[in-house]
PDB file of C-alpha atoms in Angstrom:
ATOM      1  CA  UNK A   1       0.000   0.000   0.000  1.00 86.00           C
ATOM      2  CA  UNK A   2       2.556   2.327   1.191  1.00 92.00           C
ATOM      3  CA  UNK A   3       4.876   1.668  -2.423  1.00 92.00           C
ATOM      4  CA  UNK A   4       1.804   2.160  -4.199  1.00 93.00           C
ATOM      5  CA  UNK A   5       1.257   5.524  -2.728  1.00 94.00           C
ATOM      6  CA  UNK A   6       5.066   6.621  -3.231  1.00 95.00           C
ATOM      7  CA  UNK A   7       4.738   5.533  -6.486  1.00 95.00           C
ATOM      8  CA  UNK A   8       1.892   7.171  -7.541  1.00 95.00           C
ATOM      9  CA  UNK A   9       2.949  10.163  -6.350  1.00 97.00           C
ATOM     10  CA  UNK A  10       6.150  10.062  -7.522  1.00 96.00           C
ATOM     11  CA  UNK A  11       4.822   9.898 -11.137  1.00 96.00           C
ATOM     12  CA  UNK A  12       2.675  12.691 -10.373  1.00 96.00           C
ATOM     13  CA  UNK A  13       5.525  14.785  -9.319  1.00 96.00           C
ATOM     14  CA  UNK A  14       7.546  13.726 -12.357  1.00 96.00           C
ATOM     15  CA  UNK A  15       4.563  14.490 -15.139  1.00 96.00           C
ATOM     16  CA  UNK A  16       4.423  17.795 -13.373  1.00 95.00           C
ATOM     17  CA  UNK A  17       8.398  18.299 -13.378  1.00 96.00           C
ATOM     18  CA  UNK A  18       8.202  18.847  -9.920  1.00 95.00           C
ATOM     19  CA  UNK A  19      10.077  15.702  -9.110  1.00 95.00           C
ATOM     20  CA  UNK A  20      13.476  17.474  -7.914  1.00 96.00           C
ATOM     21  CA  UNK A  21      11.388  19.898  -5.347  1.00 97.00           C
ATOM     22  CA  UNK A  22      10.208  17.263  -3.058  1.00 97.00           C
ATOM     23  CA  UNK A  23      11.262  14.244  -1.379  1.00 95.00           C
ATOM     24  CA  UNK A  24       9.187  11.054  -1.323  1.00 96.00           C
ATOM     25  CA  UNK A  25       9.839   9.029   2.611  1.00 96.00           C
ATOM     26  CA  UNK A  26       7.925   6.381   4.164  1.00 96.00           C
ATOM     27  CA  UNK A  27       8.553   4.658   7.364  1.00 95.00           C
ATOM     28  CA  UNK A  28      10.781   7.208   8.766  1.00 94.00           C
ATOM     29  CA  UNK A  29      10.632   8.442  12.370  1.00 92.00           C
ATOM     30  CA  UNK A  30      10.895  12.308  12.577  1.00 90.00           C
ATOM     31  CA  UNK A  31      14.235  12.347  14.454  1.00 89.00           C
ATOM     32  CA  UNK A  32      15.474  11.186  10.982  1.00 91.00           C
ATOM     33  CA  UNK A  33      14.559  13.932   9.458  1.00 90.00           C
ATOM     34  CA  UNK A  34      15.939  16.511  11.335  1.00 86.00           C
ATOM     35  CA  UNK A  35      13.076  16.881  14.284  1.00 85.00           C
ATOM     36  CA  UNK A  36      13.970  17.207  17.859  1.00 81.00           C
ATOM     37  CA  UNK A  37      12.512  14.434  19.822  1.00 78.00           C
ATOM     38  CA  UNK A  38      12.865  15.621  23.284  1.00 73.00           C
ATOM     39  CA  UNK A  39       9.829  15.921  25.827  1.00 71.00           C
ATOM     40  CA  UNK A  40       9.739  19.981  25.086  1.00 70.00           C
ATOM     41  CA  UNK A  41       9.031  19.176  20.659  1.00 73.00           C
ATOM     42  CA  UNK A  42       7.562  15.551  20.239  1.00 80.00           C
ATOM     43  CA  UNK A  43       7.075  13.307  23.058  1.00 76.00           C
ATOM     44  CA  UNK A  44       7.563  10.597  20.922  1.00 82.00           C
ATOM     45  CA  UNK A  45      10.344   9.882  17.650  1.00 88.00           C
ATOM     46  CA  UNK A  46       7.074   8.849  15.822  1.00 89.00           C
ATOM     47  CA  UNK A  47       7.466   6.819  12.420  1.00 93.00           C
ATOM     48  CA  UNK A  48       5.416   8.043   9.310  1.00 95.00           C
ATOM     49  CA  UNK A  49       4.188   5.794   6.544  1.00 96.00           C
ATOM     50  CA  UNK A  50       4.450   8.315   4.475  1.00 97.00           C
ATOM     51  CA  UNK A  51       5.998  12.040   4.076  1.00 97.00           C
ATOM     52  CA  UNK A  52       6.437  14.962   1.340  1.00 97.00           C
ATOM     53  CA  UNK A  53       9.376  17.240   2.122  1.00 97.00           C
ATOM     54  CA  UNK A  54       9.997  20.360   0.089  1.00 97.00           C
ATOM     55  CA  UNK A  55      13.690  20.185  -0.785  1.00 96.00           C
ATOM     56  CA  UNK A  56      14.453  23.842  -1.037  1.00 96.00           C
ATOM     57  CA  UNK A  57      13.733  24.565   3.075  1.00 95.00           C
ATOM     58  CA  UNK A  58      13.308  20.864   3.921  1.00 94.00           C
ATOM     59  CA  UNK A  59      10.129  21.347   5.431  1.00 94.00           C
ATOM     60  CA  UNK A  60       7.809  18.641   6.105  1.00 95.00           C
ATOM     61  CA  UNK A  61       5.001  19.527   3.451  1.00 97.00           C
ATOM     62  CA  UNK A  62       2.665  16.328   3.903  1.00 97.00           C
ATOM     63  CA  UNK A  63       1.615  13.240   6.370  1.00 97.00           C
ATOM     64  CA  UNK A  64      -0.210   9.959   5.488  1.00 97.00           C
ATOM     65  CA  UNK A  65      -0.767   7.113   8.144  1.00 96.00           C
ATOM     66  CA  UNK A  66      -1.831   3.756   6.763  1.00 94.00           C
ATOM     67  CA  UNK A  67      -4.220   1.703   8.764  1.00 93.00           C
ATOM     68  CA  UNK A  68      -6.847  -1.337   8.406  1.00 89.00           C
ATOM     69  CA  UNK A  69     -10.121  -0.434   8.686  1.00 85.00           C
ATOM     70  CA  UNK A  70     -12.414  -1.625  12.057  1.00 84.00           C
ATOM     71  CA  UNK A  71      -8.773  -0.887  14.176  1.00 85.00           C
ATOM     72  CA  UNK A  72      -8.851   1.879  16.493  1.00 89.00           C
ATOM     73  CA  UNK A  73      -7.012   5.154  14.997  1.00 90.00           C
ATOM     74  CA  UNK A  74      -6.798   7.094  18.033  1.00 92.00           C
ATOM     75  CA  UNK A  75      -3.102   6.981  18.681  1.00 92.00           C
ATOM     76  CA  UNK A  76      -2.598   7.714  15.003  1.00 94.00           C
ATOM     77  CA  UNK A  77      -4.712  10.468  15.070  1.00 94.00           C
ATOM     78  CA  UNK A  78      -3.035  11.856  18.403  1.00 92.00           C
ATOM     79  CA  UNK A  79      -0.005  11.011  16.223  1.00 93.00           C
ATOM     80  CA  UNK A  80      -1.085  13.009  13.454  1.00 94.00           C
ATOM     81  CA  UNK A  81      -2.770  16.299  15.849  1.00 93.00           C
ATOM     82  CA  UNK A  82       1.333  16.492  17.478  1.00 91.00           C
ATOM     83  CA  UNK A  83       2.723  16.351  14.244  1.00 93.00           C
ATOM     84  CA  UNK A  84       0.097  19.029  12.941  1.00 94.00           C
ATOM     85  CA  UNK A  85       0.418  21.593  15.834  1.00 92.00           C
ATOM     86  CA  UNK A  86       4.302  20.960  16.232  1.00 91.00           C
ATOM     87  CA  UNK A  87       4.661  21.437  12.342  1.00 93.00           C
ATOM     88  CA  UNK A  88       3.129  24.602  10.785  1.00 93.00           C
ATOM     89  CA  UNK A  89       4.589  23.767   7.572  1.00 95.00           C
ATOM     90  CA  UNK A  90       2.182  20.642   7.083  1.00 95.00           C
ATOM     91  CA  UNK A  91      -0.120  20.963   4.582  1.00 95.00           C
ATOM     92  CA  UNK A  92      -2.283  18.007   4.797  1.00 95.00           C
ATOM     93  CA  UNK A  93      -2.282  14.567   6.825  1.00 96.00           C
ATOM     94  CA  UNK A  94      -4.521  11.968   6.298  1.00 96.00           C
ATOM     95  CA  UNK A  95      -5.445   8.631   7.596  1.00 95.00           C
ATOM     96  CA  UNK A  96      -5.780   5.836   4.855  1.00 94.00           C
ATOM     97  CA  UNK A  97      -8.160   2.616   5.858  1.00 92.00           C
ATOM     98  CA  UNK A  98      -8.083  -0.366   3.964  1.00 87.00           C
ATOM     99  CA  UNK A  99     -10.009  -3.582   4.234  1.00 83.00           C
ATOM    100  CA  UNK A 100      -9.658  -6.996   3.530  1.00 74.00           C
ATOM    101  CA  UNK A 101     -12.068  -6.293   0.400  1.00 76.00           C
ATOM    102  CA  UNK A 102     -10.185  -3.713  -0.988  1.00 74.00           C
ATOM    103  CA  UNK A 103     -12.440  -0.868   0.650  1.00 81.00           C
ATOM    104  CA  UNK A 104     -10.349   2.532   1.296  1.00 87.00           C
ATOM    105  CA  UNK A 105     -11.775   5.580   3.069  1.00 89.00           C
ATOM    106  CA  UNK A 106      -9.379   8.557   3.690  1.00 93.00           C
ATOM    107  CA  UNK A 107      -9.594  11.251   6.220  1.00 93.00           C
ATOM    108  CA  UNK A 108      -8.187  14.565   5.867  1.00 95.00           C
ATOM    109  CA  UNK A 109      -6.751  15.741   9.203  1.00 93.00           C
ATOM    110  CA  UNK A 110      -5.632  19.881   9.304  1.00 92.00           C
ATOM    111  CA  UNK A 111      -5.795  22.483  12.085  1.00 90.00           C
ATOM    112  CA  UNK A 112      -8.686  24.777  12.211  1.00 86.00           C
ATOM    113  CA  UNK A 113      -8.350  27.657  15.378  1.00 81.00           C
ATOM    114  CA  UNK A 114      -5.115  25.281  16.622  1.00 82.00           C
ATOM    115  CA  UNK A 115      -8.344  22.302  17.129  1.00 88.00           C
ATOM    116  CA  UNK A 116      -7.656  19.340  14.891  1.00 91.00           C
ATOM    117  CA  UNK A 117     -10.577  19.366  12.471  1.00 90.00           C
ATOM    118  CA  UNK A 118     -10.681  15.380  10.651  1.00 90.00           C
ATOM    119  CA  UNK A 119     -12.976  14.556   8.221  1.00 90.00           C
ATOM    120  CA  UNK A 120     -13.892  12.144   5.772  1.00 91.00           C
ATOM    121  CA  UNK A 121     -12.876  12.828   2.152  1.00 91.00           C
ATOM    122  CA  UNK A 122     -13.249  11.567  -1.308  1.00 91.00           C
ATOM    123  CA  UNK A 123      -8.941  10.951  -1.830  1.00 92.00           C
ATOM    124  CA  UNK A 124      -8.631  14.432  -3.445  1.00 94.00           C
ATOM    125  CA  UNK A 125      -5.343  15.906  -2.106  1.00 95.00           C
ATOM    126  CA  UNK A 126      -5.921  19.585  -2.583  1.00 94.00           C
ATOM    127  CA  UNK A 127      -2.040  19.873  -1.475  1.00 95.00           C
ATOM    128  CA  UNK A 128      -0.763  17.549  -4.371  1.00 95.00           C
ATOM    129  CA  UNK A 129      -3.254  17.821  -6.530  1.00 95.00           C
ATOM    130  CA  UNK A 130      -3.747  14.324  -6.749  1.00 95.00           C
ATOM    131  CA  UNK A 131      -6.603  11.951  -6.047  1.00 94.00           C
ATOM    132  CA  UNK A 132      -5.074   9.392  -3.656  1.00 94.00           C
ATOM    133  CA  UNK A 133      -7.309   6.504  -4.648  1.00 91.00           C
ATOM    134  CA  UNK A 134      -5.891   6.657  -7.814  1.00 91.00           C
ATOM    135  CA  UNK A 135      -2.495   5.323  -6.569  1.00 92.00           C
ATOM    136  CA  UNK A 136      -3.870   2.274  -5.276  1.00 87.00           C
ATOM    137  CA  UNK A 137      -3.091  -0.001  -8.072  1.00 80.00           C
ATOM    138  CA  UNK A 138      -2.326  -2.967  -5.657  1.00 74.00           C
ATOM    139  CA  UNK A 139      -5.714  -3.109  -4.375  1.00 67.00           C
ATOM    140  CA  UNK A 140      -7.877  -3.290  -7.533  1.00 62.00           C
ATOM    141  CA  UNK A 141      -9.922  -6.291  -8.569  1.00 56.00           C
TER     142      UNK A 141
END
């Protein structure tokens, strides 16, 4: 799921010619990308599935967590509400569920008034441009 997603938005990125001003990560913890991980920034060196960083001021840009559907989300989205209010520079984060039958809902997590405001979306990235569904070649019957 997670090299479909790189993948897809890789190709994006390169039909675009925008491929040199990001960097595509997944599973990295934020310590590896330069973040502080001391009790005063993140309680936590969380891992990502998936980030966008803009190469020109290596600023984290974008967040995706991957998770099956019917599990409980609420550390990821505790996860994701840190990240948000730690990071002004993220644009979006969602949450990406998948099912045994191939079913994927995605939920669009920003800020509103410093309140995490998560809803339920049809895959269009605003940020990117993109619809994230489409990158789910993997999971089609």
């Amino acid at each position: 799921i997670i090299s479909d997603l790189i993948f897809g938005v890789r190709k994006k990125l390169v039909k675009e010619k925008q491929a040199s001003k990001y960097s595509v990560l997944s599973e990295i913890t934020l310590s590896q990308i330069g973040y502080e991980t001391t009790k005063d920034h993140f309680p936590h060196d969380y891992n990502i599935d998936f980030v966008l960083i803009e190469e020109s001021s290596k600023n984290l840009v974008f967040i995706a967590e991957i998770e099956r559907a019917n599990v409980s989300i609420t550390k990821t989205i505790n996860k994701i509400e840190v990240c948000l209010k730690k990071i002004p520079t993220i644009k979006e984060a969602y949450i990406i569920k998948f099912d045994g039958a191939g079913n994927t809902t995605f939920e669009l997590y920003t800020l509103k008034n410093k309140k995490l405001n998560g809803r339920k979306v049809n895959s269009k990235s605003e940020f990117l441009g993109l619809s994230l569904r489409t990158c789910f070649i993997s999971t089609r019957k």
